[in-house]
Amino acid sequence: MGSSQNSTKRFSNNADSINKKAKGANGEVIKRTKKEPEPEPELSASEDLNSSSSSSAAEESSSEDDLDSSASEDELDHSSDAQDNDDNDKDSLSDDKESVQNSCSEQKKESSKEQHAEQRRLLQERKLQRKSGFEIQHIKSLWERVRVKNPPVPKEIRDKLCDEIWKHSKDVLKDLVLKHDASRVVQTLVKFSSKERRNAIVEELKSHYYELATSSYGKYLLVKLLHYGSKESKELILGELHGKLRKLMRNKEGAYVVEDLFTLYSNAEQKKQMIREFWGSEYAVFQDSGKGQSIIEVCEESADKRNVIARNLFGTIKASVEKGSTGFQILHAAMKEYVQIINADETREFIDLLHEQFAELIHTPEGCEVACTLIAKATAKERRLIVRSMKEHVINLLKNEYGNLVAITLFLTVDDTVSLAKSFGNDVNEQFIGLVIDKYSRRPFLYLLNGLDGRYFSPCVQKDLKRYIELSKETSKKSLELRRTELLEKFSPVFYKNIIENNAVILQENVGCQFISEVLMNTDLKDEEKRSEMVQAIIEVLKNDDGALLEKPFTVRLLRSLIQGGKWDNNEKKLVKLEIPSLGENFSTKFYKEVVGSEKLTQWVENSNTSFIIVALYESFNDKKHKFFKDLKFIKKEIKEASKDEDNKGAQLLLKLCGF
DNA sequence: CAAACCCCGGCTTT
DNA sequence: AAAGCCGGGGTTTGTA
């Protein structure tokens, strides 16, 4: 259960923005990876041991039905060991019913003391009659003494009690571990035991691990053994579950065990092998079948093979999705393989199955790839469904390390830009600042502004995205550029509004400056009126700035490029002037007049950050008769003085330019 | 675009 | 089992 809860947590973490929170997302994953599997629910009194089970008993029986019905869909053989599994569950089931009945009758009859006593005696008798009944009662009473927390039991006594428990339990261990109360005894035992005894416990439970994994109580013990156990123990347990993963995935309890096994206790090679089990019996039985081969390579061998594998993968995935395990990482990995071999008909079916749960996919790399691939292959109609289901999660989608790529894929492939922009519009507008300074959520917008620019999209990200573009060509009609500019047009009013109203906040952040610069210098945006409004707004802020903003290197850099009115082309090693009226010399004039002026000029030269801006101004004015040059001459002495400062490279440069 | 920097996961050590 | 080191990958930043 930890798994699904954790994944939703991971998904919905970053409530209040910025880099640190984004790290939090990762942190969450880490925490999960390293967490201690210790889900012991703390019951307060010993009576709880019996009473806590009535509801879970009902739950369990329904999940059993579930397993049976869904298992028959696939070509799973549930002949051999499913049988003895049933036996065990019946055992624990009847166990629970007993206590239910007991408490019911107690309630009904306002019975006398004798009746009570009689009932208790009967219950006790029945308990003792059960398999290993006597030992269980005894062990439980020992356990009651070990588990006391306040005050903690001294170590020597604890060890003694544990020894005692072990002595009584080792021969009946497998009868204990499937029962809700007694299995917790064993968990405690594992926790306080030496390495040797842990190994002995693992050994004792040999050939029962499948049962354990499907037991609502035993699974905790199993996970604990995996965590604390030696390498050999892990291998032993793993070996027993091997070949039964598909069945486990369909089991309510088993699915969690498999997910834990996959995320916490497997390396890359083992993970691959686990997924291979989902390909079909051949691969489930023979561990090495298909080893070292990718799913694509295997499927290329014959169409038959592909069909069987695809059917099996889909069967397992479907069962799990319908059970509500869409967030499981192992499922994402399985889906990732499935979409690699999926054909057109299967794509329709798969999207139909998943479209409402897309949000569950976007917090892992594999899930993200699945989402992107499906979006790329989806028809216009299917994309609309997907976008609609994502609408509730826009902010999480954008801010997520992987989700932002899904958003970009939507931008890359969806033809209906009107409804797409509309679906994102509200949330984007409301939280624009947070989005634009976030490491991940800014990327979709940078894409809209600049396309897949190498500055923001690394080669391998580009490679992935280009693959989705290729896949989308079947179903997308418009050209990539058209989609991008249409979307840009729809989002640009939001850009303008926020830059005009909130640029002081955005300028505080490095990445914010970067974004403003991308908007102002963008040649796809033609609204010059808005551009000059933005420029004016920035000038207003700087006019009233107490110097804090100008201490920031990125603000200085932004100003410099506005003054230069162009972008630096690193290949050509030269400045590429942009034909934008409100930038370049026009900006310089305005900027000098309204922000610097003759009275602040000295101050700007003396500051090692801002002196570079003065240099830029010097190079910007074509009219050498501009007041600026006269002002410079006037402070000749101060410039010379400032250039003596080792750190003030700008002043030194300025001195050279002026040629004083 | 390259250098500096940071973060993560794997591996080794105590 | 926890702490620490190290290498690789990705991000940030500086610089014409």
PDB file of N, CA and C in Angstrom, chain A residues 283 287 290:
ATOM      1  N   TYR A 283       8.464 -17.211 -21.196  1.00  0.00           N
ATOM      2  CA  TYR A 283       9.464 -16.350 -20.582  1.00  0.00           C
ATOM      3  C   TYR A 283       9.354 -16.373 -19.065  1.00  0.00           C
ATOM      4  N   GLN A 287      13.881 -18.507 -17.201  1.00  0.00           N
ATOM      5  CA  GLN A 287      14.391 -17.185 -16.852  1.00  0.00           C
ATOM      6  C   GLN A 287      15.204 -16.553 -17.969  1.00  0.00           C
ATOM      7  N   GLY A 290      14.817 -15.063 -23.893  1.00  0.00           N
ATOM      8  CA  GLY A 290      14.715 -13.659 -24.286  1.00  0.00           C
ATOM      9  C   GLY A 290      15.725 -12.768 -23.599  1.00  0.00           C
TER      10      GLY A 290
END
